XYZ file of C-alpha atoms in Angstrom:
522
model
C 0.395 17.762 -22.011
C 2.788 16.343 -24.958
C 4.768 19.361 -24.633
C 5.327 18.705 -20.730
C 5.726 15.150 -21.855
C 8.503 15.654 -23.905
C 10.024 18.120 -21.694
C 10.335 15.773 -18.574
C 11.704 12.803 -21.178
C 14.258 15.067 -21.932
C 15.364 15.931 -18.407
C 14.790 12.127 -17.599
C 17.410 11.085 -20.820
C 19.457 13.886 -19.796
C 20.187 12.401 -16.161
C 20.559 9.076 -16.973
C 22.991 10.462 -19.367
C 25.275 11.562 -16.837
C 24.503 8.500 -15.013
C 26.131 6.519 -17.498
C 28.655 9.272 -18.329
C 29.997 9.125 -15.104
C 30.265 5.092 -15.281
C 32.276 5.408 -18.271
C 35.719 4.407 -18.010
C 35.532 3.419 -14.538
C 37.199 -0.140 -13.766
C 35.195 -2.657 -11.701
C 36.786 -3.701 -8.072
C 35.287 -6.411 -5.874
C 34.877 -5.997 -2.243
C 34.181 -8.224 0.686
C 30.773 -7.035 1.694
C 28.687 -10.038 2.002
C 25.063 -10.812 3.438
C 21.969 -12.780 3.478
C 18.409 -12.534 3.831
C 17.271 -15.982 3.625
C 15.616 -15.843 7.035
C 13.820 -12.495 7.408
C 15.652 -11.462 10.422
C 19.049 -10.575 9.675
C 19.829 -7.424 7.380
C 22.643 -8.347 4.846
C 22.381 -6.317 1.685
C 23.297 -9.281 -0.891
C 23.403 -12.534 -1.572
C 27.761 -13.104 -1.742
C 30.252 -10.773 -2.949
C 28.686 -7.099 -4.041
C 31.433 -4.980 -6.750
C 32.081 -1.518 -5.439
C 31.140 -0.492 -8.933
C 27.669 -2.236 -8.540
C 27.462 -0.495 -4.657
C 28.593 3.057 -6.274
C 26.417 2.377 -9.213
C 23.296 1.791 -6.814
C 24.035 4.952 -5.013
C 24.057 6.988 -8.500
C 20.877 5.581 -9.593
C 19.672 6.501 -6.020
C 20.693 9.968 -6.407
C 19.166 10.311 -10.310
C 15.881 9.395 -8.691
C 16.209 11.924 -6.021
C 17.132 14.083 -8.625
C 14.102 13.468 -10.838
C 11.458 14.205 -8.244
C 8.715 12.700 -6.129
C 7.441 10.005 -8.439
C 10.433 8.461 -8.909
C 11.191 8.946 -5.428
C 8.122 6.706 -4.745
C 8.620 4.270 -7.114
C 12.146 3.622 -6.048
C 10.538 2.934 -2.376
C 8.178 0.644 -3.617
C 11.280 -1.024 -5.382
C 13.541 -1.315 -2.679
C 10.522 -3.876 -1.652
C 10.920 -6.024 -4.717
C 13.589 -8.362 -4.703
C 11.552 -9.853 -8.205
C 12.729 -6.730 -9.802
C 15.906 -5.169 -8.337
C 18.946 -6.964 -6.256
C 19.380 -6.811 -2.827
C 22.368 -4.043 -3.094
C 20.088 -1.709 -4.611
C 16.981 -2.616 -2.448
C 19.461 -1.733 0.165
C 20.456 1.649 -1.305
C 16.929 2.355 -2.468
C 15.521 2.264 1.130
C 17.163 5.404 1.943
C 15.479 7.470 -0.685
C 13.739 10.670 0.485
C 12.302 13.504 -1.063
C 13.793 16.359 1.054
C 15.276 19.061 -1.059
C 16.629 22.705 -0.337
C 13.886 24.817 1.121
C 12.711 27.622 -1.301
C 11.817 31.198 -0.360
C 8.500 31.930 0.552
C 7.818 34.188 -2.083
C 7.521 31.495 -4.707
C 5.018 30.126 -3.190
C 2.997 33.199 -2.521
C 0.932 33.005 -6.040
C 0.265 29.584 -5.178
C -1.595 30.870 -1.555
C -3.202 33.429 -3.861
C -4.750 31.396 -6.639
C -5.577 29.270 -3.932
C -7.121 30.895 -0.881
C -7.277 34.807 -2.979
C -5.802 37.637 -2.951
C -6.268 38.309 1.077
C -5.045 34.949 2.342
C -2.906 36.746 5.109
C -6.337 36.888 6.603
C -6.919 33.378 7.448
C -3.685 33.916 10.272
C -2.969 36.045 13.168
C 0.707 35.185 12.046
C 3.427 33.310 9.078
C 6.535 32.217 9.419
C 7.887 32.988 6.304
C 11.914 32.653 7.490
C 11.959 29.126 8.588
C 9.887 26.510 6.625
C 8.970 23.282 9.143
C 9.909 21.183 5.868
C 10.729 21.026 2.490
C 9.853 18.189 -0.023
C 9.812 17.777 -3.876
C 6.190 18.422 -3.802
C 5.249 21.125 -0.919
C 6.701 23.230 1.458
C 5.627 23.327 5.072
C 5.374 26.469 7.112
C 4.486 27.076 10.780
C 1.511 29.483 11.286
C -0.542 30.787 14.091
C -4.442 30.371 13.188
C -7.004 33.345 13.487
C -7.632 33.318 17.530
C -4.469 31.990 18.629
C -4.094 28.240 17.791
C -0.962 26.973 16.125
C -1.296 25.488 12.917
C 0.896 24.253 9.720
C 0.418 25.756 6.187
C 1.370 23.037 3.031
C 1.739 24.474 0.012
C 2.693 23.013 -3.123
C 5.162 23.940 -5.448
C 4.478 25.710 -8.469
C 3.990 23.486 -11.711
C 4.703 20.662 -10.140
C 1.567 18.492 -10.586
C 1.996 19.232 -14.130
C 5.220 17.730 -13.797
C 4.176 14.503 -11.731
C 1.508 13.700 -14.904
C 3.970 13.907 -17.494
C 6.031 11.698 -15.693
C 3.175 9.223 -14.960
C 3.038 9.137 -18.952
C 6.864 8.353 -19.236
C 6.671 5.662 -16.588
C 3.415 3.806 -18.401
C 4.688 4.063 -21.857
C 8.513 2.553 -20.262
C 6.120 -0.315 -18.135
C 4.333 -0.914 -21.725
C 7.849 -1.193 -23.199
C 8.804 -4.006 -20.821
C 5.758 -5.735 -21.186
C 6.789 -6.215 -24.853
C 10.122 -6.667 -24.974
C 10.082 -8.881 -21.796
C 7.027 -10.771 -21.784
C 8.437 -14.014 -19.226
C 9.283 -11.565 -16.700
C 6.300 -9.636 -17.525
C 4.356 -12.747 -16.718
C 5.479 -13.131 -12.977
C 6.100 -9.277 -12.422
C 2.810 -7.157 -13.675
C 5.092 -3.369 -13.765
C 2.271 -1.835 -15.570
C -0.161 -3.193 -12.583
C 2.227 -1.747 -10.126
C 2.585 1.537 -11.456
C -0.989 1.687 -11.457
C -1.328 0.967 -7.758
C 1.288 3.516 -6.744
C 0.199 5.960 -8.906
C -3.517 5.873 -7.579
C -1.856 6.182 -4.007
C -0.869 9.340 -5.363
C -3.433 11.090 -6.190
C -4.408 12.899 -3.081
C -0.652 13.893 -2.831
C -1.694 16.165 -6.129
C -4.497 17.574 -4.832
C -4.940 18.398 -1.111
C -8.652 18.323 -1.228
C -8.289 14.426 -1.441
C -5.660 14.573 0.874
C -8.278 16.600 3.478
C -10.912 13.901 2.678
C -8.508 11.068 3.550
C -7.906 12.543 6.941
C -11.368 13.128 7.923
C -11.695 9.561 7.276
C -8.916 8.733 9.151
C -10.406 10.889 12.123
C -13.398 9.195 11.880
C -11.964 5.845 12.674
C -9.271 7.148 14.874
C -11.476 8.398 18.113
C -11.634 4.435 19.466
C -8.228 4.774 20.014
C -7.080 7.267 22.680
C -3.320 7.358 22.383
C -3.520 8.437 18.731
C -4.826 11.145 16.276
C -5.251 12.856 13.368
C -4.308 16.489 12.321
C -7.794 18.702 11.966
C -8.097 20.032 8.777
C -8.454 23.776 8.819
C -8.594 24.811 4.971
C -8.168 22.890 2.012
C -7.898 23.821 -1.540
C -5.971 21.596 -4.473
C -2.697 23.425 -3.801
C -3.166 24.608 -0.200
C -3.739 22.466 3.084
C -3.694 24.203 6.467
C -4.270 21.828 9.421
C -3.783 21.866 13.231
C -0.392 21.794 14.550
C 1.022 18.239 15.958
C 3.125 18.420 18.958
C 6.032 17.302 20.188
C 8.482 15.280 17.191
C 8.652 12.576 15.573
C 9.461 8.819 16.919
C 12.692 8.996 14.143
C 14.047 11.917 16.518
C 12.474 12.272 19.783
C 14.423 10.690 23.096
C 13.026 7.461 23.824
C 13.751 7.927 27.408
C 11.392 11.118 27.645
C 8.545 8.623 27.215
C 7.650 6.056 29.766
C 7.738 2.368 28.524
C 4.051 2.188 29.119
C 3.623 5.141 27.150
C 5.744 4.016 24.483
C 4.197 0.103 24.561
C 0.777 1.502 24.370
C 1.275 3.888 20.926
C 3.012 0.883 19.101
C 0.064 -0.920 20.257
C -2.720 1.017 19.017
C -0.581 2.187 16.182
C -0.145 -1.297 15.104
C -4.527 -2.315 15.609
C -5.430 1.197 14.424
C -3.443 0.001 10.909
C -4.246 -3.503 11.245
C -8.312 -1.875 11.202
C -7.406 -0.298 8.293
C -5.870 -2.988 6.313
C -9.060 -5.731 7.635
C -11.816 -3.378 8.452
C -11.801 -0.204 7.133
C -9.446 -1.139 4.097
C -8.489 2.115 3.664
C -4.668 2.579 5.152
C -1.994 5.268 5.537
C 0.915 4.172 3.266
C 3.782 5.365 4.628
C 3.348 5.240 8.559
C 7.203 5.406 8.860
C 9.146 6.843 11.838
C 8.791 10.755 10.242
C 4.969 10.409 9.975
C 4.704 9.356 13.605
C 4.741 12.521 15.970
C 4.843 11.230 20.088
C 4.987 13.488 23.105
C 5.904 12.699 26.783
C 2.310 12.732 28.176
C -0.229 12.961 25.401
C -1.522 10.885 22.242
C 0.636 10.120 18.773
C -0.272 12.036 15.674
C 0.002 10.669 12.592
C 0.859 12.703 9.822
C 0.903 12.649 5.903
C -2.261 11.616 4.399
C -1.486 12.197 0.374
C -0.128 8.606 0.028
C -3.136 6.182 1.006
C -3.803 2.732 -0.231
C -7.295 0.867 -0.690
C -8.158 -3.067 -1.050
C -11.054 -4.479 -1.848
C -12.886 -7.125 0.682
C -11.442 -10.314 -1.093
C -7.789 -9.052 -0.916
C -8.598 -7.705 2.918
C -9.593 -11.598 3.745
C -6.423 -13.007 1.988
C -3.961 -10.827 3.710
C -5.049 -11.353 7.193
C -5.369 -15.562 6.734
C -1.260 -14.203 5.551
C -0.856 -12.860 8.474
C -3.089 -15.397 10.613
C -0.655 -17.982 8.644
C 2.585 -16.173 10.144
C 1.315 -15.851 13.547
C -0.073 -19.562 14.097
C 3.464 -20.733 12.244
C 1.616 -22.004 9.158
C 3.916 -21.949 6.173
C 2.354 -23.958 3.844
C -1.246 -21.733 4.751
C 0.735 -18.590 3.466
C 2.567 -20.247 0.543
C -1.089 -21.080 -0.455
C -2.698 -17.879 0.523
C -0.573 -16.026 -1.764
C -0.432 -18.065 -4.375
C -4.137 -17.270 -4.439
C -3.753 -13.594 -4.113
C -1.409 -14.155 -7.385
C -1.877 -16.011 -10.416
C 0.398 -19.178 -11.526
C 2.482 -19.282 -14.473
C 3.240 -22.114 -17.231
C 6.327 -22.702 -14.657
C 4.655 -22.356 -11.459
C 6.136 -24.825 -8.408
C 3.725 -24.457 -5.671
C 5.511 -27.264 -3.654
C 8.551 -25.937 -3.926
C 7.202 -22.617 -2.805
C 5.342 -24.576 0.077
C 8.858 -26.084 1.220
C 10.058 -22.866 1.231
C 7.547 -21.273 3.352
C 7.488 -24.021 5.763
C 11.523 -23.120 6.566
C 10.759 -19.155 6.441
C 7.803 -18.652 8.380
C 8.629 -20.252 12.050
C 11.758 -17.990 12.440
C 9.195 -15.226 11.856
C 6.455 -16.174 14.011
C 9.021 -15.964 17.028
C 10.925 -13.027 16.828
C 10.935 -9.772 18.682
C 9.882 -6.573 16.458
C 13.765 -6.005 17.746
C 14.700 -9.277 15.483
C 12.362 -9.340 12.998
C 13.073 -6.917 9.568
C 9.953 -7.088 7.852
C 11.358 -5.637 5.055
C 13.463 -8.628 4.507
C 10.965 -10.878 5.450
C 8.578 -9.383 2.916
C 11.193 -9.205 0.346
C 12.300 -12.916 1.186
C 8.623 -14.121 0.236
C 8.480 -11.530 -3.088
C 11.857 -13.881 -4.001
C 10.966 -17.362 -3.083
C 7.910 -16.345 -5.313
C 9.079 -15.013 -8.160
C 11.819 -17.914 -8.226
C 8.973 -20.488 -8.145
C 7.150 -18.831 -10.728
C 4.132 -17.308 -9.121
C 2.919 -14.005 -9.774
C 2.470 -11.594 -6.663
C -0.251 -9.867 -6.532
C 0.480 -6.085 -7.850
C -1.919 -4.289 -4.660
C 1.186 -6.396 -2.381
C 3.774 -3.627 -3.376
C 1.964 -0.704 -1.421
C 0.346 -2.930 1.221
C 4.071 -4.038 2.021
C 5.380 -0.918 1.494
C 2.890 0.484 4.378
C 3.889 -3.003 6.667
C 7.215 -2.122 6.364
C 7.491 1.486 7.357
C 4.899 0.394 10.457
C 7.522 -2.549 11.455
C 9.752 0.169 11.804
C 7.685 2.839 13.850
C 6.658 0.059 16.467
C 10.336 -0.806 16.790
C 11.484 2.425 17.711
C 8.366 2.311 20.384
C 8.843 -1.155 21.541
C 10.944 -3.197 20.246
C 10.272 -5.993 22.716
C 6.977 -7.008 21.466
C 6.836 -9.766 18.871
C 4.478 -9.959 15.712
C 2.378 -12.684 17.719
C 1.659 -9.584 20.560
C 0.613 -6.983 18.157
C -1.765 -9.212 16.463
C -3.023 -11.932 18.115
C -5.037 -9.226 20.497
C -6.442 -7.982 17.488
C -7.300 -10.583 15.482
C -10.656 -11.838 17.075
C -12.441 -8.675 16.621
C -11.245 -8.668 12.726
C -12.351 -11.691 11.822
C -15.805 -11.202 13.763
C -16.157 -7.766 11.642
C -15.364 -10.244 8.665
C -18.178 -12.973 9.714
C -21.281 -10.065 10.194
C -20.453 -8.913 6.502
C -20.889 -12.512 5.388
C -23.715 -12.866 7.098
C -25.364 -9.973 6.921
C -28.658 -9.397 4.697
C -26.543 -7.961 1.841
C -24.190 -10.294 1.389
C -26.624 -13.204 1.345
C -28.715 -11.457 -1.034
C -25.509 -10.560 -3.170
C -24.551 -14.007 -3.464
C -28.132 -15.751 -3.529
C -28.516 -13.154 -7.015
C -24.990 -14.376 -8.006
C -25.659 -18.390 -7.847
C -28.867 -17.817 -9.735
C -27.117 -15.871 -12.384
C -24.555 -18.788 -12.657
C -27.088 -21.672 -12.736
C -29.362 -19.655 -15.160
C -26.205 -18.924 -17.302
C -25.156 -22.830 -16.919
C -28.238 -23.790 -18.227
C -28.514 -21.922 -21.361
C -24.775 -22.919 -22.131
C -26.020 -26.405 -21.330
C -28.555 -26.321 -24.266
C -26.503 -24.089 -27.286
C -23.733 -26.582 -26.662
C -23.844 -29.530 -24.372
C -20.366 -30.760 -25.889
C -18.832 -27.807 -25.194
C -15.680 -27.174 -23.470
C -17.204 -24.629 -20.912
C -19.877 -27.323 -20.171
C -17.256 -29.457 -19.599
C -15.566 -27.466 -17.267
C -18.972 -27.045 -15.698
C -20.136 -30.818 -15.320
C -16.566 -32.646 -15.639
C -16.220 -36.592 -16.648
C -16.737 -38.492 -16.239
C -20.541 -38.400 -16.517
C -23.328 -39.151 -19.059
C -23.034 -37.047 -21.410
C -18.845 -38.070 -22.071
C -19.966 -41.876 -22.012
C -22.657 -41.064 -25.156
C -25.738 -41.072 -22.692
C -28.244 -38.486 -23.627
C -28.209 -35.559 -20.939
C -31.531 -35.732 -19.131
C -33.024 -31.892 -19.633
C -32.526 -29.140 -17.250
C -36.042 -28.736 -15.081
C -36.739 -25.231 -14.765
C -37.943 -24.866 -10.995
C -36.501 -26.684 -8.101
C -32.997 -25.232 -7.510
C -34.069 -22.159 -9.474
C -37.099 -21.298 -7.745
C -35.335 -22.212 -4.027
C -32.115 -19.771 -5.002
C -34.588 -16.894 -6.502
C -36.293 -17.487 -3.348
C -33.328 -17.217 -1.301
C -32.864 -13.508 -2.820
C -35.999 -12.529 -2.343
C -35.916 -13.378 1.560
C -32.905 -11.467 2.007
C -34.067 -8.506 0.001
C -36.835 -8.899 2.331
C -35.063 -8.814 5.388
C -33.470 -5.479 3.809
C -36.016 -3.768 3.212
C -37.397 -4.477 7.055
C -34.218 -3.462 8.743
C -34.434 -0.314 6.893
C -38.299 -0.047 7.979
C -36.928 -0.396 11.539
C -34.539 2.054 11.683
C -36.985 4.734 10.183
């Protein structure tokens, strides 16, 4: 692995190399291009006057990530999300990153279908396109095939060597995000890289190993069947290299003729598109990270397939709760609720201005709540908040890179569908059965017993910190002045039953009630 490692830093040193090589002796010009994004729904590039050397320099660095391969492909997307870390030019330029590269024979990828399916794999089809690959990315190549018995399928293979390739550069990327951490430790404090990295990099995963990648669609598919104008690919076959799946029809929403599908048609995709994501954000929290217009297969009479399940992102229930009273906040027009909300989600800094942030807000969020998905760029909106954030001196959460990531590439799939509706249709239809999911986990026998264990842990713990050191600082953080014990009054002793015994008790009724629901169903 330090072999690869050093390897890949050498290719990586030897393109930014050129980068600069190809900077130097270049003299700067200014041009007129101009923009804003104050609001969230207009789609200027920068704040005043952009250099062409700073535009051509954004398109280099563009390229040298192409160049470099799929990681830094992703990063670069999640970057063109982050006005806290790159300006808007290059957010701009970054947003057109793709992966696509020159398609590759077929025999170089025919030890990969051996090692992976064996030595007879031709078996497994009645027939291979071998001449004319459905696509070609920096990690697989996609062929057409027609399954044993008849039914048309897609083969995805992935290139040779290259998940040896993506690790090393996962090494490069955490020893550069431990780098800035040191040598930048202010910016450090409001932008977590390291935390990022991690994020995307787990998104990853199943994009190295298609097994993963199978499991996340069968989970997809599971959740998928209460919505009938969508659906998943079947998985066929999968190995760690190898995926074969059923064939989508029809194309995809970035290319298809909008007037081969009926409005209704159209209006009822984006629809379920956007609640069958919105599930998976709230509900399931488990969601497809890049939903944008390529992923997103429609035909003139039949359901949507979505496509493309290596990049997937996870939260965990407290995060699920915060985004939706964010989104709740947008929808109701509630800019002071979101400037709070994510301050939560975050953590403050020695410089933190959560008024100021509030003010801010409070002017953002009504021209968002009102406009068409035609109006509205959500990337700018998203980006707007990132800004206003980072300017104030609050730390965004890291998991808000992929989550807004994913809300961006949706924005734009509904508003190829339907770009009448506004952010209030989409959700508010949605929203009641969310937050009614939310209120049976609190409520149910679990949770109560969850929490009824965690109070008693608390108090116990309380207690005992109580007696070691009843001066203490955590004691006073505990039972704040004023009070008895700051005034020189002796601290009456802790009795051990009463609000012990009733929270123990608590537990043990909901363990109960457990236990008999479990009877039941047996």
């Amino acid at each position: 692995m330090r072999g690869r490692t050093s390897g890949r830093l050498l290719t990586v040193v030897r393109v930014l190399g050129e980068l600069a090589a190809q900077e130097a002796g270049r003299v700067p010009a200014r041009t007129g291009q101009a923009g804003t994004e104050a609001d969230g729904c207009s789609s200027g590039v920068a704040d005043g006057f952009v250099s062409a050397g700073a535009l051509r320099r954004a398109r280099a660095a563009r390229a040298a990530l192409e160049r470099l391969g799929p990681l830094y492909v992703k990063v670069g997307q999640v970057l063109a999300t982050r006005p806290d870390m790159v300006p808007a030019h290059v957010r701009a330029e970054f947003q057109k990153l793709n992966d696509r590269v020159p398609a590759q024979p077929f025999a170089t990828f025919a030890p990969v279908l051996e090692a992976n399916l064996g030595p007879r794999w031709e078996r497994m089809f009645d027939d291979v396109d071998v001449t004319s690959p459905l696509g070609a990315a920096s990690l697989a190549q996609v062929h057409r095939v027609t399954l044993r018995g008849g039914a048309p399928g897609v083969v995805k293979i992935q290139r040779p060597g290259i998940r040896g390739v993506v690790r090393a550069d996962m090494a490069l990327l955490r020893r550069a995000a431990w780098l800035t951490a040191r040598g930048a430790p202010r910016f450090n404090e409001v932008v977590d890289v390291r935390a990022i990295l991690a994020n995307v990099f787990d998104a990853m995963e199943a994009e190295l190993d298609f097994t993963k990648e199978a499991a996340n669609m069968e989970r997809a598919r599971a959740s998928v069947g209460r919505f009938p104008h969508l659906e998943i690919p079947e998985v066929v076959a999968a190995t760690p290299g190898v995926l074969v799946q059923s064939l989508a029809p029809g194309g995809s929403v970035a290319r298809v003729d909008r007037e081969e599908l009926s409005p209704e048609h159209r209006e009822a995709i984006a629809r379920e598109l956007a609640a069958f994501m919105g599930r998976g954000y709230f509900i399931d929290r488990f969601y497809h990270a890049d939903p944008h217009p390529g992923n997103v297969f429609v035909t003139p009479d039949g359901p949507a397939t979505l496509l493309d399940w290596g990049m997937v992102g996870r939260v965990d229930q407290q995060t699920s709760i915060r985004m939706l009273l964010l989104l709740m906040a947008v929808g109701q027009n509630d800019g002071h609720g979101l400037a709070k909300v994510w301050a939560e989600m975050g953590r403050s800094t020695p410089w933190t201005d959560l008024p100021a942030f509030c003010a801010d807000m409070a002017a953002l969020v009504p021209k968002l709540a009102s406009a068409s998905m035609a109006e509205l760029n959500f990337g700018v909106a998203f980006s707007a908040v990132l800004e206003k954030a980072a300017r104030r001196g609050i730390a965004s959460a890291p998991t808000v890179g992929l989550i807004g990531k994913s809300l961006v590439n949706l924005e734009g799939s509904v508003r190829l569908l339907a770009p009448h509706l506004t952010f209030s249709d989409l959700f508010e239809s949605e929203v009641h059965g969310i937050v009614l999911h939310v209120l049976r986990e609190m409520i149910s026998p679990q949770h109560t017993a969850r929490r009824a264990l965690e109070s008693l842990l608390a108090y116990s713990m309380a207690g005992e910190q109580l007696r070691a050191d009843p001066h203490g600082l955590a004691d006073r953080a505990l039972f704040p002045p004023p009070g008895p014990a700051h005034r020189g009054i002796p601290v009456p002793p802790v009795r051990p039953g009463g609000r012990q015994h009733a929270l123990l008790a608590c537990g043990a009724l909901a363990l109960w009630a457990v236990h008999r629901r479990a009877s039941k169903l047996r």
